[in-house]
């Protein structure tokens, strides 16, 4: 069988996906994820345990033959039959909630077709959950550490689910939309009463996700079905889950295959000794490692041999639908123009003549910049510098943004950006000045230590304007300062940090976001202690988090500052930024870990709970 690598985020709570490498079938690297809505009195004692006996049967059929024509055997099937136990143990009991750990001490699976054993993952890793009076079960997530070989990166699962179960079962109807950078999942929960027994049902409404395959594939769920039922009585609780989905994969070139997943889960649990929990349900999620996308290959000889008109037509052919980005088209055109700089004039003529629609014009400017030729650089400068036939103010702004991405540093670009950033404050010229100012900061950041003379020229321009500009011009230069991220500009920010105008302070706070964490740690610490405006605190916390991420993690001073600010912070958005700042350090920094663990008991915002679940494991909690 020809080697095939498929990678995807699994179909969330809808369906667990598996991937195939060569002839070896693998189960998800992550342990199953449990979510359970319920209602409780919280009359738990530390050490209370509840064990569920589980059986999970799943069939996954994957067919990507049409996505990889010429690859034999790209259709795969996996039948899973898993048996095991889920244990919920109370680890702490507080006034209005309890903390419980979920773990899988015994779980095994076989390929139902071949009888071969299948590894489930490190199923002993606990998860952490909060049981409260109003929404009795909020699953925070679990963490899986890298394996000893370093072959897998650290991953974490984290979603929050809050379902309030009113006294009247007919009242409940809860819709959850899980959104991230790659897709949307929507489900509806409903509680009914059948023959005197409570039943909680979940019905899948829609699923749409973009997957990271070797080429961009988009999966659209078709004819989905999902239903979870929990029957409660005097005896053992019996829960069942039935799910099925067929996802059709589409590429830029049309249909590319499909995946069908069918799942059944059955569980039996005895309610004692956890006390009077009214309803409990759970759904498994799976997570797969995403394979890195390969570096684009050099331009094939047959494409390099195209003349300019056919190359432009090829660019348009490669442009995507709304299902994926323009990266492939930009890569092709930039490589072609690098090999054929004489074709730049033809591309500019096509732009001037209005050949490309709005969504097709912007990628052309990016391709011109990335071709890194003198002809393309001169063309971009000419378009940005002055109004001309066929290019409006938006095109000039596109050219300015593209200039900041030109790989080769040249004084001509610096001088053009400086000149245009000072070009006036009325009408379209004001828009051009704003775009040029933003691009100037980004251009200065790209020079850095490699071209200190150009970086110094940009720094000098921003220094002057930080001391003189007012109003909209000052707002623009503060954004440019953020783009550059030069700590040498920090002293020039002090008057704006202390401004009586909250909007100015907020922009000054944002200007710190790309500076090294150690250069801003004292400023952030002292500012967090005294700032009272909500929007300014949001900007400051967000900037500190971004700085820490770019610096490889927060410094000890930033950890202490965020830890001190988190307990008393009343704004959920600011708390989320503080959690993101502390989270990456929690694995090795006890102070960060303690601050996150302490936040769990007081946190009520679902999004912040989800973030906490990324970084706090029950192992560390216990």
XYZ file of C-alpha atoms in Angstrom:
622
model
C 0.000 0.000 0.000
C 1.312 3.421 -0.901
C 2.013 5.493 2.195
C -0.853 7.827 3.040
C -0.922 10.318 5.879
C -4.259 11.799 6.864
C -4.622 14.212 9.742
C -7.703 15.856 11.192
C -9.323 17.218 14.269
C -11.936 14.575 15.000
C -15.607 15.272 14.467
C -15.965 16.779 17.966
C -18.841 15.292 19.915
C -20.345 14.141 16.646
C -17.964 11.374 15.650
C -14.492 10.085 16.587
C -12.140 9.957 13.608
C -9.086 7.780 13.092
C -6.142 8.119 10.768
C -4.169 5.644 8.715
C -0.452 5.443 8.112
C 0.514 2.883 5.562
C -0.888 -0.459 6.654
C -1.007 0.432 10.345
C -4.287 1.570 11.860
C -4.076 3.798 14.900
C -6.606 5.019 17.419
C -6.572 8.605 18.663
C -3.553 9.573 20.693
C -5.708 11.375 23.228
C -7.791 9.691 25.865
C -11.569 9.954 25.465
C -13.091 13.185 26.681
C -16.164 13.170 28.870
C -18.802 15.836 29.254
C -21.674 15.381 31.639
C -24.564 17.675 32.414
C -26.317 16.996 35.673
C -27.903 18.524 38.740
C -26.591 17.946 42.229
C -26.817 18.947 45.862
C -23.010 18.917 46.125
C -23.294 16.740 49.218
C -20.032 15.005 48.346
C -17.108 14.065 50.531
C -13.505 13.953 49.393
C -12.684 10.473 48.182
C -16.215 9.570 47.026
C -16.050 7.466 43.861
C -18.473 6.462 41.147
C -17.496 3.861 38.557
C -19.117 3.517 35.141
C -18.833 0.309 33.141
C -18.477 1.285 29.494
C -18.701 -0.326 26.094
C -17.987 1.631 22.941
C -18.469 0.251 19.436
C -17.357 2.387 16.537
C -16.926 1.941 12.803
C -14.991 4.448 10.712
C -14.741 4.200 6.932
C -12.415 6.638 5.184
C -12.200 6.953 1.400
C -9.899 9.565 -0.099
C -9.142 7.789 -3.362
C -10.324 10.668 -5.481
C -8.261 13.117 -3.430
C -5.102 11.181 -4.228
C -5.564 9.748 -7.732
C -2.775 7.316 -8.385
C -2.479 6.280 -4.744
C -3.739 2.759 -4.327
C -5.568 1.657 -1.219
C -6.415 5.084 0.066
C -9.718 3.739 1.341
C -9.513 2.539 4.946
C -11.825 1.180 7.573
C -11.500 0.751 11.299
C -13.930 -1.114 13.527
C -13.395 -0.495 17.220
C -14.809 -2.453 20.136
C -13.715 -0.920 23.443
C -14.469 -1.995 27.001
C -13.492 -0.194 30.134
C -14.276 1.763 33.236
C -14.644 5.441 33.998
C -14.090 6.543 37.576
C -15.296 9.861 38.981
C -13.709 10.746 42.300
C -14.405 13.804 44.457
C -11.159 15.559 45.313
C -12.526 18.680 47.026
C -15.846 19.981 48.306
C -16.524 23.675 48.684
C -19.507 25.838 49.519
C -21.285 25.793 46.178
C -19.400 23.264 44.093
C -17.251 20.181 44.176
C -14.121 19.346 42.197
C -14.019 15.858 40.759
C -11.372 13.932 38.863
C -12.307 11.696 35.954
C -9.958 8.905 34.941
C -9.916 5.733 32.867
C -8.002 3.166 34.932
C -9.090 0.244 32.763
C -9.737 0.568 29.054
C -8.975 -1.821 26.218
C -9.967 -2.019 22.578
C -9.657 -4.375 19.646
C -10.147 -4.105 15.919
C -13.551 -5.753 15.635
C -12.736 -7.027 12.141
C -9.245 -8.453 12.705
C -9.221 -9.010 16.453
C -5.962 -7.068 16.779
C -5.519 -4.924 19.917
C -5.603 -1.146 19.506
C -3.884 1.371 21.758
C -6.343 3.928 23.129
C -3.808 6.414 24.486
C -2.713 7.294 28.018
C -6.161 6.646 29.399
C -5.005 6.938 32.985
C -4.660 10.710 32.597
C -7.397 12.278 34.746
C -9.612 15.146 33.782
C -10.828 17.881 36.061
C -14.452 18.904 36.417
C -16.555 21.213 38.557
C -19.881 20.085 39.979
C -22.106 22.974 41.057
C -25.650 23.408 42.322
C -27.053 25.149 39.261
C -25.293 23.292 36.454
C -24.047 20.172 38.019
C -21.285 19.151 35.670
C -18.816 21.350 33.799
C -15.987 19.400 32.222
C -12.822 21.466 32.049
C -10.587 19.162 30.032
C -7.532 16.976 30.266
C -3.901 17.147 29.259
C -1.754 14.596 27.488
C 1.979 15.053 27.779
C 4.481 14.415 25.018
C 5.634 10.830 24.691
C 9.251 9.936 25.614
C 10.349 9.930 21.977
C 9.172 13.469 21.465
C 7.230 12.352 18.428
C 3.996 13.862 19.659
C 3.457 17.380 20.838
C 1.654 18.207 24.043
C -2.074 18.469 23.455
C -5.001 19.321 25.627
C -8.739 18.938 25.321
C -10.939 21.602 26.760
C -14.561 22.504 26.237
C -17.090 23.686 28.738
C -20.717 22.689 28.772
C -23.257 24.161 31.144
C -26.829 22.896 31.128
C -29.283 24.125 33.715
C -31.974 21.543 34.376
C -35.149 23.287 35.609
C -37.830 21.596 37.645
C -40.126 21.493 34.631
C -38.471 19.105 32.149
C -40.307 20.697 29.238
C -38.440 23.963 29.756
C -34.950 22.825 28.873
C -33.596 23.346 25.390
C -29.908 24.156 25.148
C -27.994 24.849 21.966
C -24.219 24.834 21.996
C -22.073 26.194 19.194
C -18.397 25.320 19.400
C -16.406 27.655 17.191
C -12.683 27.771 16.552
C -10.409 28.644 13.686
C -11.455 25.627 11.691
C -15.139 24.962 12.018
C -18.476 25.000 13.776
C -20.378 22.293 15.620
C -23.928 22.803 16.810
C -26.010 20.494 18.973
C -29.265 20.794 20.873
C -30.014 19.222 24.225
C -33.502 18.440 25.442
C -34.923 16.870 28.584
C -38.146 14.883 28.495
C -39.990 12.512 30.790
C -40.997 9.093 29.457
C -42.922 6.582 31.580
C -41.988 8.451 34.724
C -38.270 8.402 33.873
C -36.077 11.359 32.993
C -34.414 11.326 29.612
C -31.806 13.780 28.404
C -31.310 13.796 24.652
C -28.749 15.459 22.428
C -29.423 15.956 18.745
C -26.750 17.064 16.332
C -27.914 19.981 14.186
C -24.939 20.720 11.934
C -21.220 20.302 11.496
C -18.774 22.108 9.247
C -14.991 21.866 9.609
C -11.838 22.479 7.621
C -9.285 19.685 7.945
C -5.485 19.826 7.588
C -4.828 17.191 4.966
C -1.781 17.215 2.672
C -3.887 19.459 0.472
C -6.687 21.661 1.718
C -9.840 19.603 2.132
C -13.122 20.821 3.486
C -15.519 18.422 5.211
C -19.233 19.058 5.186
C -21.297 16.708 7.320
C -24.218 15.161 5.490
C -27.261 13.360 6.967
C -25.878 13.563 10.515
C -27.571 11.863 13.422
C -26.719 12.034 17.093
C -28.792 11.026 20.066
C -27.870 10.477 23.695
C -30.368 8.982 26.126
C -30.052 8.532 29.883
C -32.705 6.559 31.729
C -32.868 7.017 35.498
C -34.672 4.814 37.938
C -34.379 3.281 41.373
C -31.767 0.805 40.190
C -28.612 1.345 38.138
C -28.456 4.230 35.711
C -28.345 3.181 32.071
C -26.959 5.514 29.435
C -26.696 5.036 25.692
C -25.345 7.075 22.820
C -25.925 6.532 19.119
C -24.195 8.675 16.523
C -23.581 8.488 12.805
C -22.335 10.906 10.194
C -21.104 10.912 6.634
C -18.691 13.730 5.868
C -18.057 14.581 2.231
C -14.587 15.989 1.562
C -14.165 18.734 -1.025
C -10.921 20.168 -2.367
C -10.246 23.131 -4.601
C -10.714 20.757 -7.515
C -14.022 19.268 -6.461
C -15.111 16.099 -4.594
C -12.230 14.357 -2.857
C -13.728 11.505 -0.867
C -15.772 10.816 2.221
C -15.695 9.507 5.777
C -18.503 7.684 7.539
C -18.507 7.150 11.299
C -21.006 5.160 13.323
C -20.792 4.972 17.093
C -22.644 3.266 19.925
C -21.843 3.704 23.593
C -23.509 1.948 26.500
C -22.817 2.519 30.180
C -24.162 1.340 33.504
C -23.493 3.131 36.785
C -24.664 2.840 40.353
C -25.501 6.293 41.784
C -24.229 5.631 45.305
C -22.178 6.976 47.007
C -22.306 10.349 45.248
C -25.761 11.215 46.497
C -28.809 12.726 44.822
C -27.616 13.674 41.335
C -30.743 13.921 39.192
C -29.374 13.536 35.670
C -25.977 12.531 34.312
C -24.845 12.122 30.741
C -21.579 12.048 28.904
C -20.279 12.164 25.382
C -16.893 11.061 24.091
C -14.666 13.304 22.012
C -11.452 12.237 20.311
C -8.474 14.297 19.193
C -5.884 13.425 16.584
C -2.435 14.843 16.088
C -2.307 17.189 13.131
C 0.451 16.463 10.645
C 2.529 19.490 9.621
C 1.865 20.686 6.100
C 4.830 19.924 3.860
C 6.960 22.783 2.516
C 5.685 23.710 -0.960
C 7.698 22.105 -3.728
C 9.650 24.207 -6.232
C 7.742 25.441 -9.246
C 7.434 22.530 -11.697
C 9.226 23.008 -14.996
C 6.014 22.925 -17.022
C 4.575 25.799 -14.953
C 7.796 27.785 -15.058
C 7.673 27.532 -18.859
C 4.279 29.242 -19.151
C 4.039 32.638 -20.801
C 2.597 35.543 -18.782
C -1.034 35.284 -19.989
C -1.173 31.559 -19.267
C 0.531 32.058 -15.891
C -2.109 34.629 -14.914
C -4.823 32.215 -16.008
C -3.169 29.498 -13.907
C -3.185 31.851 -10.902
C -6.923 32.367 -11.341
C -7.427 28.619 -11.672
C -5.614 28.030 -8.385
C -7.613 30.652 -6.540
C -9.874 28.902 -4.070
C -13.526 28.916 -3.453
C -14.665 30.170 -0.050
C -13.622 26.814 1.416
C -9.891 27.509 1.669
C -7.321 30.270 1.517
C -5.362 31.712 -1.425
C -1.983 30.362 -0.324
C -1.442 28.014 -3.265
C -2.265 30.702 -5.823
C 0.018 33.266 -4.132
C 2.866 30.741 -3.902
C 2.580 29.910 -7.598
C 2.405 33.500 -8.837
C 5.244 34.720 -6.596
C 7.518 31.896 -7.767
C 6.585 32.524 -11.380
C 7.323 36.251 -11.116
C 10.634 35.530 -9.384
C 11.593 33.382 -12.377
C 10.088 35.829 -14.911
C 10.470 39.392 -13.563
C 9.572 40.724 -17.007
C 6.017 39.423 -16.400
C 5.473 41.937 -13.569
C 4.484 44.613 -16.088
C 1.806 42.335 -17.571
C 0.403 41.564 -14.103
C 0.254 45.286 -13.252
C -1.498 46.003 -16.552
C -4.101 43.346 -15.745
C -4.639 44.951 -12.321
C -5.008 48.379 -13.911
C -7.450 47.039 -16.475
C -9.736 45.618 -13.793
C -9.307 41.951 -14.701
C -9.391 40.721 -11.120
C -12.414 40.974 -8.847
C -11.962 42.412 -5.356
C -11.245 39.104 -3.647
C -8.761 38.175 -6.394
C -6.833 41.465 -6.357
C -5.378 41.352 -2.834
C -3.464 38.066 -3.370
C -1.805 39.578 -6.474
C -0.215 42.311 -4.341
C 1.057 39.670 -1.905
C 2.528 37.645 -4.781
C 4.283 40.729 -6.150
C 5.918 41.376 -2.775
C 6.969 37.770 -2.193
C 8.520 37.490 -5.656
C 11.223 39.794 -4.215
C 12.266 41.262 -7.548
C 13.292 44.832 -8.311
C 10.520 45.078 -10.886
C 7.839 44.045 -8.384
C 9.219 46.347 -5.685
C 9.233 49.331 -8.039
C 5.687 48.515 -9.177
C 4.364 48.401 -5.615
C 6.066 51.679 -4.710
C 4.645 53.341 -7.824
C 1.102 52.150 -7.078
C 1.317 53.291 -3.444
C 2.973 56.636 -4.119
C 0.335 58.502 -6.118
C -3.185 58.110 -7.526
C -3.223 56.654 -11.026
C -5.686 55.177 -13.454
C -7.032 51.790 -12.446
C -5.845 51.888 -8.816
C -8.055 53.270 -6.059
C -7.203 54.093 -2.436
C -7.806 50.486 -1.385
C -5.289 49.271 -3.983
C -2.757 51.775 -2.680
C -3.290 50.467 0.853
C -2.866 46.903 -0.431
C 0.412 47.899 -2.050
C 1.628 49.472 1.202
C 0.775 46.379 3.225
C 2.555 44.228 0.637
C 5.660 46.431 0.752
C 6.110 45.588 4.439
C 6.392 41.903 3.453
C 9.119 42.301 0.795
C 11.881 39.869 1.870
C 14.892 41.956 0.795
C 15.525 45.078 2.860
C 16.036 48.214 0.776
C 16.292 51.912 1.680
C 13.785 52.717 -1.094
C 10.992 50.914 0.750
C 11.841 52.653 4.024
C 11.897 56.102 2.443
C 8.630 55.476 0.599
C 6.834 54.317 3.732
C 8.134 57.246 5.794
C 7.135 59.747 3.113
C 3.653 58.336 2.604
C 2.998 58.061 6.350
C 3.377 61.857 6.522
C 1.313 62.554 3.417
C -1.667 64.368 4.900
C -4.801 64.001 6.963
C -7.740 64.515 4.630
C -9.866 62.150 2.584
C -8.171 59.264 0.850
C -4.732 60.682 1.670
C -5.512 60.167 5.355
C -6.284 56.510 4.620
C -2.982 56.171 2.762
C -1.099 57.811 5.639
C -2.671 55.379 8.091
C -1.818 52.333 5.953
C 1.737 53.587 5.441
C 2.193 54.176 9.175
C 1.028 50.669 10.023
C 3.266 49.203 7.305
C 6.227 51.257 8.514
C 6.062 49.619 11.932
C 5.795 46.140 10.422
C 8.686 46.893 8.050
C 10.838 48.079 10.958
C 10.127 44.867 12.862
C 11.316 42.786 9.899
C 14.662 44.598 9.760
C 15.693 44.044 13.385
C 19.333 43.163 13.975
C 19.849 42.079 10.357
C 19.611 45.651 9.060
C 20.163 47.938 12.065
C 20.524 51.079 9.947
C 17.037 50.647 8.439
C 15.545 49.695 11.814
C 17.114 52.826 13.331
C 15.571 54.975 10.598
C 12.111 53.581 11.346
C 12.665 53.919 15.095
C 13.662 57.554 14.687
C 10.526 58.342 12.694
C 8.246 56.679 15.265
C 10.096 58.359 18.151
C 9.502 61.787 16.639
C 5.843 61.148 15.969
C 5.185 59.656 19.436
C 6.254 63.004 20.832
C 4.333 65.223 18.431
C 1.282 63.544 16.881
C -2.220 64.053 18.227
C -5.628 62.483 17.748
C -5.966 60.003 14.877
C -2.314 60.401 13.874
C -1.224 59.442 17.407
C -3.516 56.415 17.360
C -1.879 55.331 14.089
C 1.665 55.712 15.371
C 0.806 53.764 18.540
C -0.385 50.923 16.315
C 2.835 51.176 14.298
C 4.785 50.997 17.557
C 2.929 47.803 18.398
C 3.790 46.427 14.956
C 7.485 47.179 15.398
C 7.771 45.815 18.936
C 10.989 47.715 19.666
C 11.634 48.047 23.431
C 13.722 51.156 22.739
C 10.418 52.946 22.123
C 9.073 52.149 25.605
C 10.277 55.428 27.211
C 8.413 57.378 24.515
C 5.202 55.564 25.487
C 5.300 56.794 29.098
C 3.325 60.030 28.518
C 0.602 58.070 26.756
C 0.568 55.349 29.422
C -0.151 58.099 31.965
C -2.643 59.943 29.752
C -5.944 60.997 31.252
C -7.733 59.663 28.167
C -8.628 55.953 28.588
C -8.645 55.395 24.801
C -5.060 56.655 24.554
C -3.976 54.491 27.487
C -5.615 51.459 25.875
C -3.704 52.039 22.621
C -0.489 52.582 24.563
C -1.070 49.276 26.348
C -1.565 47.518 23.007
C 1.732 48.992 21.828
C 3.528 46.686 24.296
C 2.285 43.462 22.730
C 5.282 42.684 20.491
C 7.991 43.863 22.864
C 10.066 41.241 24.734
C 8.406 40.174 27.972
C 11.364 41.123 30.153
C 11.402 44.643 28.747
C 7.803 45.356 29.786
C 7.416 43.239 32.936
C 7.891 46.070 35.446
C 5.601 48.395 33.493
C 2.875 45.742 33.275
C 3.165 44.797 36.953
C 2.861 48.368 38.187
C 0.152 49.274 35.679
C -2.048 46.292 36.552
C -1.938 47.327 40.206
C -3.378 50.783 39.548
C -5.433 50.755 36.323
C -9.193 50.851 36.903
C -10.621 51.308 33.399
C -12.020 48.053 32.010
C -10.971 48.588 28.394
C -7.452 49.613 29.358
C -7.069 46.522 31.554
C -8.276 44.384 28.653
C -5.663 45.878 26.336
C -2.926 45.587 28.940
C -3.619 41.951 29.800
C -3.910 41.032 26.128
C -0.630 42.777 25.318
C 1.173 41.091 28.208
C -0.091 37.693 27.066
C 0.992 38.327 23.462
C 4.421 39.487 24.613
C 4.860 36.410 26.794
C 3.880 34.119 23.934
C 6.363 35.746 21.530
C 9.063 35.529 24.203
C 8.617 31.800 24.775
C 6.708 32.224 28.027
C 6.128 34.767 30.782
C 8.887 35.933 33.075
C 8.689 35.365 36.831
C 7.600 38.972 37.319
C 4.793 38.639 34.757
C 3.661 35.388 36.390
C 3.529 37.109 39.768
C 1.689 40.118 38.320
C -0.920 38.006 36.538
C -1.352 35.719 39.550
C -1.990 38.721 41.785
C -4.453 40.307 39.348
C -6.489 37.213 38.456
C -8.465 36.643 41.713
C -9.884 40.176 41.867
C -10.414 40.755 38.142
C -14.118 41.355 37.436
C -13.950 41.371 33.619
C -14.136 37.943 31.950
C -12.197 39.054 28.858
C -9.305 40.291 30.989
C -9.359 37.110 33.089
C -9.151 35.047 29.916
C -6.022 36.937 28.830
C -4.448 36.427 32.251
C -5.212 32.700 32.045
C -3.618 32.540 28.584
C -0.556 34.280 30.000
C -0.205 31.905 32.945
C -1.231 28.729 31.156
C 1.926 27.876 29.187
C 4.024 28.371 32.318
C 1.827 26.194 34.545
C 3.573 22.960 33.648
C 6.887 24.073 35.136
C 5.988 27.098 37.271
C 4.282 26.287 40.569
C 3.056 29.855 41.084
C 1.304 29.893 37.703
C -0.191 26.463 38.340
C -1.444 27.446 41.781
C -3.029 30.631 40.421
C -4.933 28.712 37.743
C -6.075 26.014 40.144
C -7.279 28.644 42.625
C -9.249 30.358 39.847
C -11.348 27.285 39.083
C -13.500 27.533 42.166
C -14.552 31.126 41.498
C -14.801 31.105 37.701
C -18.289 31.166 36.165
C -17.596 32.283 32.595
C -17.789 29.256 30.228
C -15.079 30.527 27.873
C -12.653 31.147 30.715
C -13.464 27.717 32.132
C -12.587 26.250 28.765
C -9.243 28.052 28.834
C -8.536 26.853 32.361
C -9.169 23.323 31.160
C -6.297 23.619 28.694
C -3.742 24.091 31.402
C -4.974 22.534 34.659
C -5.022 18.765 34.963
C -6.459 16.750 37.806
C -3.001 15.267 38.297
C -1.598 18.655 39.243
C -4.731 19.526 41.194
C -4.384 16.450 43.353
